[in-house]
Short mmCIF file of C-alpha atoms and ligand atoms in Angstrom, two decimals:
data_model
loop_
_atom_site.label_atom_id
_atom_site.label_comp_id
_atom_site.label_asym_id
_atom_site.label_seq_id
_atom_site.Cartn_x
_atom_site.Cartn_y
_atom_site.Cartn_z
CA MET A 6 -4.49 -61.01 46.73
CA THR A 7 -0.61 -59.96 45.67
CA ALA A 8 1.88 -57.44 47.30
CA GLU A 9 2.45 -54.62 46.36
CA PRO A 10 4.04 -55.13 43.35
CA THR A 11 6.81 -53.26 44.04
CA ALA A 12 10.52 -53.53 42.37
CA GLY A 13 12.09 -56.70 44.01
CA SER A 14 9.41 -57.93 46.39
CA THR A 15 8.59 -61.65 46.97
CA THR A 16 4.34 -61.36 46.50
CA GLY A 17 2.40 -63.43 48.60
CA SER A 18 -1.49 -64.70 47.88
CA GLY A 19 -2.88 -63.19 51.31
CA THR A 20 -1.47 -60.17 53.36
CA GLY A 21 -1.35 -61.47 57.15
CA SER A 22 1.76 -62.51 57.97
CA SER A 23 -0.01 -66.76 58.55
CA ALA A 24 -0.59 -66.68 53.91
CA PRO A 25 2.03 -68.59 51.81
CA ALA A 26 4.29 -66.85 50.35
CA PHE A 27 5.18 -67.12 46.69
CA ASP A 28 8.64 -66.59 45.76
CA LEU A 29 8.26 -64.69 42.19
CA ALA A 30 12.13 -64.21 42.19
CA SER A 31 13.58 -64.88 38.63
CA THR A 32 16.45 -64.58 35.92
CA TYR A 33 16.75 -63.79 32.99
CA LEU A 34 19.97 -63.78 30.33
CA GLY A 35 21.32 -63.27 34.06
CA LEU A 36 19.26 -60.09 35.34
CA PRO A 37 17.47 -60.46 38.28
CA LEU A 38 14.00 -59.86 38.30
CA ARG A 39 11.30 -59.64 40.77
CA SER A 40 8.78 -61.81 38.72
CA PRO A 41 9.34 -63.89 35.68
CA LEU A 42 6.63 -61.30 33.69
CA VAL A 43 8.27 -58.75 30.90
CA ALA A 44 6.61 -56.77 28.58
CA SER A 45 8.13 -57.30 25.02
CA SER A 46 8.49 -54.69 22.33
CA GLY A 47 4.96 -53.27 21.29
CA PRO A 48 3.00 -49.91 20.87
CA LEU A 49 3.92 -50.19 25.41
CA THR A 50 7.69 -49.46 25.09
CA ALA A 51 8.09 -47.29 23.18
CA ARG A 52 6.13 -44.53 24.89
CA ILE A 53 8.12 -43.30 28.36
CA ASP A 54 4.79 -42.49 30.27
CA SER A 55 3.31 -46.44 29.31
CA LEU A 56 6.75 -47.81 30.46
CA ARG A 57 6.62 -46.17 33.84
CA ALA A 58 3.08 -47.59 33.99
CA LEU A 59 3.97 -51.49 33.07
CA GLU A 60 6.89 -50.97 35.72
CA GLN A 61 3.87 -49.57 38.39
CA ALA A 62 1.90 -52.84 37.66
CA GLY A 63 4.78 -55.01 38.52
CA ILE A 64 6.51 -55.57 35.04
CA ALA A 65 10.12 -57.24 35.42
CA ALA A 66 11.37 -56.09 32.85
CA VAL A 67 11.12 -54.23 29.07
CA VAL A 68 11.78 -55.10 25.72
CA LEU A 69 11.39 -51.89 23.67
CA PRO A 70 10.38 -51.73 20.37
CA SER A 71 13.07 -52.81 17.63
CA LEU A 72 15.26 -51.11 15.49
CA PHE A 73 14.67 -52.30 11.71
CA GLU A 74 17.78 -52.81 9.94
CA GLU A 75 15.92 -51.29 7.09
CA GLN A 76 15.76 -47.60 8.96
CA VAL A 77 19.24 -47.92 9.20
CA GLU A 78 19.75 -49.11 6.10
CA TYR A 79 17.47 -46.78 4.29
CA GLU A 80 19.23 -44.16 6.43
CA ASP A 81 22.21 -43.86 5.70
CA LEU A 82 21.40 -44.34 1.95
CA GLU A 83 19.59 -41.09 2.11
CA ALA A 84 22.59 -39.53 4.15
CA ASP A 85 24.96 -40.30 1.55
CA ARG A 86 22.56 -38.99 -1.25
CA LEU A 87 22.19 -35.37 0.74
CA SER A 88 25.63 -35.38 1.09
CA GLY A 89 26.55 -35.97 -2.36
CA LEU A 90 23.92 -33.13 -3.20
CA GLY A 91 25.15 -30.20 -2.96
CA ALA A 92 28.88 -31.88 -3.54
CA ASP A 93 29.26 -29.72 -6.56
CA SER A 94 27.22 -26.36 -6.14
CA ASN A 95 28.88 -23.17 -5.83
CA PRO A 96 29.20 -22.08 -2.06
CA GLU A 97 26.17 -19.71 -2.26
CA ALA A 98 23.89 -22.04 -3.66
CA SER A 99 25.05 -25.05 -0.58
CA GLY A 100 23.43 -22.61 2.16
CA TYR A 101 19.94 -24.36 0.54
CA PHE A 102 20.94 -28.06 0.96
CA PRO A 103 19.89 -29.64 4.27
CA ASP A 104 22.75 -29.28 6.85
CA LEU A 105 22.54 -33.08 8.29
CA GLY A 106 23.66 -32.14 11.91
CA GLU A 107 20.42 -30.74 12.41
CA PHE A 108 18.11 -33.84 11.99
CA GLU A 109 18.09 -36.33 14.62
CA SER A 110 17.63 -39.98 12.79
CA VAL A 111 15.29 -42.97 13.47
CA ALA A 112 17.94 -44.65 14.84
CA ASP A 113 19.72 -41.30 16.85
CA ARG A 114 16.05 -41.03 17.96
CA TYR A 115 16.09 -45.13 19.11
CA LEU A 116 19.48 -44.55 21.25
CA ARG A 117 17.66 -41.49 22.79
CA HIS A 118 14.58 -43.42 24.27
CA VAL A 119 16.80 -46.12 25.42
CA GLU A 120 18.66 -43.45 27.32
CA GLU A 121 15.60 -41.94 28.16
CA ALA A 122 14.04 -45.33 29.58
CA LYS A 123 16.95 -46.10 31.49
CA ARG A 124 16.74 -42.69 33.40
CA ALA A 125 12.45 -42.99 34.03
CA LEU A 126 12.84 -46.88 35.17
CA SER A 127 14.72 -49.29 37.88
CA ILE A 128 13.52 -52.41 36.54
CA PRO A 129 15.79 -53.66 33.61
CA VAL A 130 15.53 -52.47 30.02
CA LEU A 131 16.72 -54.57 27.06
CA ALA A 132 16.12 -52.74 23.64
CA SER A 133 15.91 -54.42 20.25
CA LEU A 134 17.45 -54.40 17.02
CA ASN A 135 15.92 -56.38 14.08
CA GLY A 136 17.21 -57.49 10.65
CA VAL A 137 18.90 -60.67 8.80
CA SER A 138 21.80 -59.47 6.59
CA PRO A 139 25.55 -58.30 7.55
CA GLY A 140 25.84 -54.74 7.12
CA GLY A 141 26.53 -51.56 9.00
CA TRP A 142 23.06 -51.16 10.58
CA LEU A 143 24.70 -53.68 13.02
CA ARG A 144 27.00 -50.69 14.96
CA TYR A 145 23.69 -50.04 16.51
CA ALA A 146 24.17 -53.52 18.75
CA GLN A 147 27.16 -51.16 20.25
CA LEU A 148 25.94 -47.54 20.55
CA ILE A 149 22.39 -49.65 22.09
CA GLU A 150 24.96 -50.69 24.78
CA GLU A 151 27.03 -47.34 25.28
CA ALA A 152 22.81 -46.00 25.31
CA GLY A 153 22.63 -47.97 28.58
CA ALA A 154 20.27 -51.48 27.43
CA ASP A 155 20.48 -53.55 30.19
CA ALA A 156 20.61 -56.31 27.24
CA LEU A 157 20.16 -57.17 24.06
CA GLU A 158 17.31 -58.50 21.61
CA LEU A 159 18.35 -58.71 17.99
CA ASN A 160 15.30 -61.00 16.23
CA LEU A 161 16.08 -62.56 13.41
CA TYR A 162 12.45 -61.94 11.81
CA GLU A 163 13.28 -64.06 8.63
CA ILE A 164 11.28 -65.04 5.58
CA ALA A 165 12.98 -66.94 3.44
CA THR A 166 11.65 -66.46 -0.06
CA ASP A 167 14.17 -66.87 -2.20
CA ILE A 168 13.78 -70.41 -3.48
CA LYS A 169 17.89 -70.81 -4.63
CA VAL A 170 18.52 -70.70 -1.24
CA SER A 171 18.90 -73.38 1.29
CA GLY A 172 18.08 -73.59 4.77
CA ARG A 173 21.59 -74.63 5.23
CA VAL A 174 22.44 -71.65 3.59
CA VAL A 175 19.33 -69.88 5.58
CA GLU A 176 20.66 -70.53 8.89
CA ASP A 177 24.83 -70.49 8.51
CA ALA A 178 23.99 -66.80 7.77
CA GLU A 179 22.15 -65.93 11.18
CA VAL A 180 24.59 -67.60 12.81
CA ASP A 181 27.55 -65.41 11.86
CA LEU A 182 25.25 -62.50 12.43
CA VAL A 183 24.70 -63.96 16.01
CA ALA A 184 28.45 -64.54 16.24
CA GLN A 185 29.28 -60.93 14.63
CA VAL A 186 26.97 -59.39 16.98
CA ARG A 187 28.51 -60.96 20.21
CA ASP A 188 31.79 -59.93 19.27
CA SER A 189 30.41 -56.08 19.58
CA ILE A 190 28.51 -56.05 22.82
CA SER A 191 29.48 -57.43 26.55
CA ILE A 192 25.58 -56.87 27.49
CA PRO A 193 23.50 -60.18 27.47
CA LEU A 194 22.80 -61.19 24.15
CA SER A 195 19.15 -62.86 23.61
CA VAL A 196 18.14 -64.14 20.10
CA LYS A 197 14.48 -63.64 19.07
CA ILE A 198 13.06 -66.35 16.16
CA GLY A 199 10.63 -67.64 14.59
CA PRO A 200 9.51 -71.65 14.54
CA TYR A 201 9.75 -72.17 10.24
CA TYR A 202 13.08 -74.24 11.11
CA SER A 203 13.70 -78.04 9.09
CA ALA A 204 15.42 -78.80 12.87
CA LEU A 205 14.43 -75.54 15.10
CA GLY A 206 16.76 -77.61 18.36
CA HIS A 207 19.69 -78.01 15.91
CA GLN A 208 19.48 -74.22 15.32
CA CYS A 209 18.18 -72.93 18.70
CA ALA A 210 21.67 -75.18 20.25
CA ARG A 211 23.84 -73.04 17.07
CA LEU A 212 22.61 -69.81 18.03
CA ILE A 213 23.55 -70.23 21.82
CA GLU A 214 26.94 -71.39 20.70
CA ALA A 215 27.33 -69.10 18.35
CA GLY A 216 26.85 -66.70 21.18
CA ALA A 217 23.42 -66.23 21.99
CA ASP A 218 22.52 -65.97 25.98
CA GLY A 219 19.17 -66.88 25.81
CA LEU A 220 16.31 -67.15 22.72
CA VAL A 221 13.12 -65.82 23.03
CA LEU A 222 10.51 -68.10 21.24
CA PHE A 223 8.56 -67.28 18.83
CA ASN A 224 7.98 -64.55 16.35
CA ARG A 225 4.26 -64.65 15.73
CA PHE A 226 5.34 -63.74 11.60
CA TYR A 227 2.35 -61.07 10.68
CA GLN A 228 0.62 -62.60 7.81
CA PRO A 229 -0.56 -60.91 4.33
CA ASP A 230 -4.57 -61.10 3.78
CA ILE A 231 -5.90 -60.18 0.37
CA ASP A 232 -8.34 -58.03 -0.61
CA PRO A 233 -10.92 -59.54 -3.38
CA GLU A 234 -12.61 -56.31 -3.39
CA THR A 235 -9.54 -54.26 -4.20
CA ARG A 236 -7.74 -57.69 -5.37
CA LYS A 237 -4.37 -55.90 -3.00
CA VAL A 238 -2.35 -57.22 -1.00
CA ALA A 239 -3.56 -55.94 2.50
CA PRO A 240 -1.20 -56.01 5.81
CA ALA A 241 -3.31 -57.19 8.61
CA LEU A 242 -2.06 -56.95 11.92
CA VAL A 243 -3.99 -59.36 14.24
CA LEU A 244 -3.69 -59.48 18.36
CA SER A 245 -3.25 -63.13 19.87
CA SER A 246 -5.15 -64.73 21.70
CA SER A 247 -3.95 -67.80 24.45
CA ALA A 248 -4.11 -70.43 21.90
CA GLU A 249 -1.11 -69.68 19.89
CA LEU A 250 0.44 -70.09 22.88
CA ARG A 251 1.00 -74.17 22.34
CA LEU A 252 4.27 -73.66 19.84
CA PRO A 253 6.21 -71.96 21.59
CA LEU A 254 4.68 -73.93 24.87
CA ARG A 255 5.84 -77.06 22.82
CA TRP A 256 9.27 -75.92 21.91
CA THR A 257 10.24 -74.27 25.20
CA ALA A 258 9.35 -77.79 26.90
CA ILE A 259 11.34 -79.34 24.16
CA LEU A 260 14.31 -76.85 24.27
CA SER A 261 14.69 -77.12 28.40
CA GLY A 262 17.82 -78.22 30.20
CA ARG A 263 18.87 -78.52 26.19
CA VAL A 264 19.94 -75.53 25.79
CA GLU A 265 22.45 -74.02 27.89
CA GLY A 266 21.15 -70.23 27.68
CA SER A 267 18.06 -68.91 28.42
CA LEU A 268 14.27 -69.54 27.14
CA ALA A 269 11.67 -66.65 26.84
CA VAL A 270 7.99 -67.06 25.79
CA THR A 271 6.42 -64.61 23.82
CA THR A 272 2.77 -65.02 21.67
CA GLY A 273 -0.09 -66.04 23.52
CA VAL A 274 0.59 -65.30 27.24
CA HIS A 275 -3.01 -63.06 28.24
CA THR A 276 -3.32 -65.00 31.92
CA GLY A 277 -1.55 -65.72 34.64
CA ALA A 278 -2.72 -69.50 33.40
CA ASP A 279 -0.78 -68.82 31.08
CA ALA A 280 2.29 -67.27 32.19
CA ALA A 281 2.41 -70.37 34.40
CA ARG A 282 2.29 -72.66 31.35
CA CYS A 283 5.73 -71.01 30.09
CA LEU A 284 7.32 -71.60 33.52
CA LEU A 285 6.24 -75.71 33.91
CA ALA A 286 7.53 -75.66 30.81
CA GLY A 287 10.73 -74.74 31.24
CA ALA A 288 10.78 -71.06 29.98
CA GLU A 289 13.05 -68.02 32.46
CA VAL A 290 10.32 -65.28 31.66
CA ALA A 291 6.62 -65.13 29.59
CA MET A 292 6.77 -61.76 28.00
CA MET A 293 2.90 -60.08 26.73
CA THR A 294 2.43 -57.59 24.12
CA SER A 295 -0.67 -57.93 22.92
CA ALA A 296 -2.45 -58.89 26.30
CA LEU A 297 -1.04 -55.49 26.94
CA VAL A 298 -2.32 -53.66 24.39
CA MET A 299 -5.73 -55.23 24.92
CA ASN A 300 -5.77 -54.52 28.22
CA GLY A 301 -3.56 -51.82 29.78
CA PRO A 302 -0.66 -51.39 31.44
CA GLY A 303 -2.85 -52.73 34.77
CA HIS A 304 -3.07 -55.87 33.59
CA VAL A 305 0.24 -56.85 34.89
CA ALA A 306 -0.67 -57.08 37.62
CA VAL A 307 -4.24 -59.25 36.99
CA VAL A 308 -2.14 -61.77 35.40
CA GLU A 309 1.18 -61.54 38.75
CA ARG A 310 -2.17 -62.11 40.85
CA GLU A 311 -3.69 -65.30 38.77
CA LEU A 312 0.13 -66.68 38.49
CA VAL A 313 0.36 -66.45 42.19
CA GLU A 314 -3.09 -67.69 42.88
CA TRP A 315 -2.15 -70.61 40.95
CA ALA A 316 1.03 -71.62 42.58
CA VAL A 317 -0.75 -70.99 45.72
CA GLU A 318 -3.13 -73.11 45.75
CA SER A 319 -0.85 -76.19 43.54
CA GLY A 320 1.62 -76.23 46.49
CA PHE A 321 4.96 -74.31 44.97
CA GLU A 322 6.80 -71.72 46.67
CA SER A 323 8.57 -70.05 43.97
CA VAL A 324 9.36 -69.68 40.20
CA ASP A 325 12.28 -72.05 40.75
CA GLN A 326 11.07 -74.61 42.48
CA LEU A 327 7.97 -75.05 39.43
CA ARG A 328 10.16 -73.99 36.61
CA GLY A 329 10.80 -77.06 33.98
CA SER A 330 9.16 -79.27 35.88
CA VAL A 331 6.84 -80.26 32.65
CA SER A 332 9.76 -80.20 30.75
CA GLN A 333 10.17 -82.77 28.15
CA ARG A 334 12.73 -83.66 29.94
CA HIS A 335 10.56 -84.23 33.81
CA VAL A 336 7.86 -85.41 32.10
CA ALA A 337 6.41 -88.74 32.74
CA ASP A 338 5.39 -89.62 29.12
CA PRO A 339 7.97 -87.54 26.80
CA ALA A 340 6.52 -88.27 23.68
CA ALA A 341 3.45 -86.42 24.67
CA PHE A 342 5.52 -83.93 23.10
CA GLU A 343 6.52 -85.28 19.89
CA ARG A 344 4.93 -87.00 17.23
CA ALA A 345 3.13 -89.77 18.43
CA ASN A 346 0.93 -87.26 20.34
CA TYR A 347 -0.28 -86.39 17.39
CA MET A 348 -1.91 -89.57 16.07
CA ALA A 349 -3.04 -89.93 20.13
CA THR A 350 -4.65 -86.47 19.71
CA LEU A 351 -6.50 -87.10 16.26
CA THR A 352 -7.94 -90.94 17.37
CA GLY A 353 -8.88 -89.10 20.95
CA PHE A 354 -11.17 -86.22 19.04
CA THR A 355 -12.69 -88.20 16.35
CA SER A 356 -13.90 -91.58 18.98
CA SER A 357 -15.67 -89.13 21.44
CA PHE A 358 -18.09 -88.66 17.82
CA HIS A 359 -19.04 -92.27 18.58
C1 FMN B 18 1.69 -53.90 17.49
C2 FMN B 18 2.60 -54.24 18.06
C3 FMN B 18 4.33 -54.27 17.51
C4 FMN B 18 5.12 -55.26 17.90
N1 FMN B 18 6.48 -54.41 17.42
C5 FMN B 18 7.74 -55.42 17.67
C6 FMN B 18 8.86 -54.61 17.70
O1 FMN B 18 9.45 -53.69 17.10
N2 FMN B 18 10.31 -55.67 17.38
C7 FMN B 18 9.48 -57.15 18.20
O2 FMN B 18 10.42 -57.78 17.63
N3 FMN B 18 8.46 -57.45 18.00
C8 FMN B 18 7.70 -56.54 18.20
N4 FMN B 18 6.48 -56.79 18.14
C9 FMN B 18 6.10 -58.84 18.82
C10 FMN B 18 5.85 -59.20 19.87
O3 FMN B 18 6.73 -58.29 20.80
C11 FMN B 18 5.32 -60.03 20.89
O4 FMN B 18 6.88 -60.56 19.85
C12 FMN B 18 4.26 -60.17 19.95
O5 FMN B 18 3.43 -60.13 19.25
C13 FMN B 18 4.11 -61.84 20.13
O6 FMN B 18 3.22 -61.86 21.23
P1 FMN B 18 1.82 -61.30 22.15
O7 FMN B 18 1.37 -62.48 21.53
O8 FMN B 18 2.27 -61.24 23.60
O9 FMN B 18 1.24 -60.32 21.58
C14 FMN B 18 5.38 -55.99 18.10
C15 FMN B 18 4.07 -56.42 18.14
C16 FMN B 18 2.65 -56.19 18.01
C17 FMN B 18 1.07 -56.20 18.15
#
């Protein structure tokens, strides 16, 4: 069993003083954390009561839901439109136009959520900005820092659908965006990306060079479905399973020790064994959303206990000691993370039928 999941504690696998201890102390983006378990952006980080419940269950840090580029840009346009409406009217009529000063925009509400989360919690609170185009919405990076966030996660949720725009152009724009955000804040900056780049490792290195302190691997793209009955495009949000961990795991193992920044895994972390896989591959933290949505905030304590039990049984004493020990640089067969593994996997599967 784990010790009480209080901030800064070192967790042991038993209650007696002779029980082997496992030191969960971790860092992410330079922030000291009590463990490597972080709640990624999602419904449970949108409310103060569930944030408190996550902290109570032992989560080491939380990433708030994103403020989206589209939300900020839409509200800016609406504000312009509404302030223009009353401009030509006589003074009497202007009383019927909304007083913009009275409205709390989505963006203002977001900043308030950052402030309230900071007041309510003693663990690090990371805010999230989500978008891909340069523009006025980026001013929120600085406002988020002023609201007290301990770090900013910039989510580049990009679906590059314009067939006239090359990969290089898309990638350069992302690098420029990261550099721009880096220049506007002094808190740590992580960048959450998808896996769909021709040379993913190279782009990761460029994002770090542009000023990211870490990378969050990977965005889980919600694939729209088509409903054959209505013949409409149906948005479909399906929560993840542990099987989806393989993709971020492979790339974490490949990038570990090769890029300068912190690595965080998101997508498919559900159990203590999953968190262990992330650390072995070289991640500083394992992030969870689906597992917490399915099982509730208390699941954090379950994952922590499973992680500690596994670590103690495996003879590890600390997160530091085990991190990256199965990264590509440290395994006897580095090709296992590469193309060579493809043929071996198919051949092994096929021969099992004979
Ligand atoms: C309901 C829901 C809302 C989410 N909202 C955000 C968000 O606002 N910003 C973001 O970067 N990721 C968001 N995510 C993605 C999660 O942070 C996470 O990266 C993804 O779900 C994969 O991790 P998982 O397998 O642990 O669920 C959301 C996920 C879910 C399920």
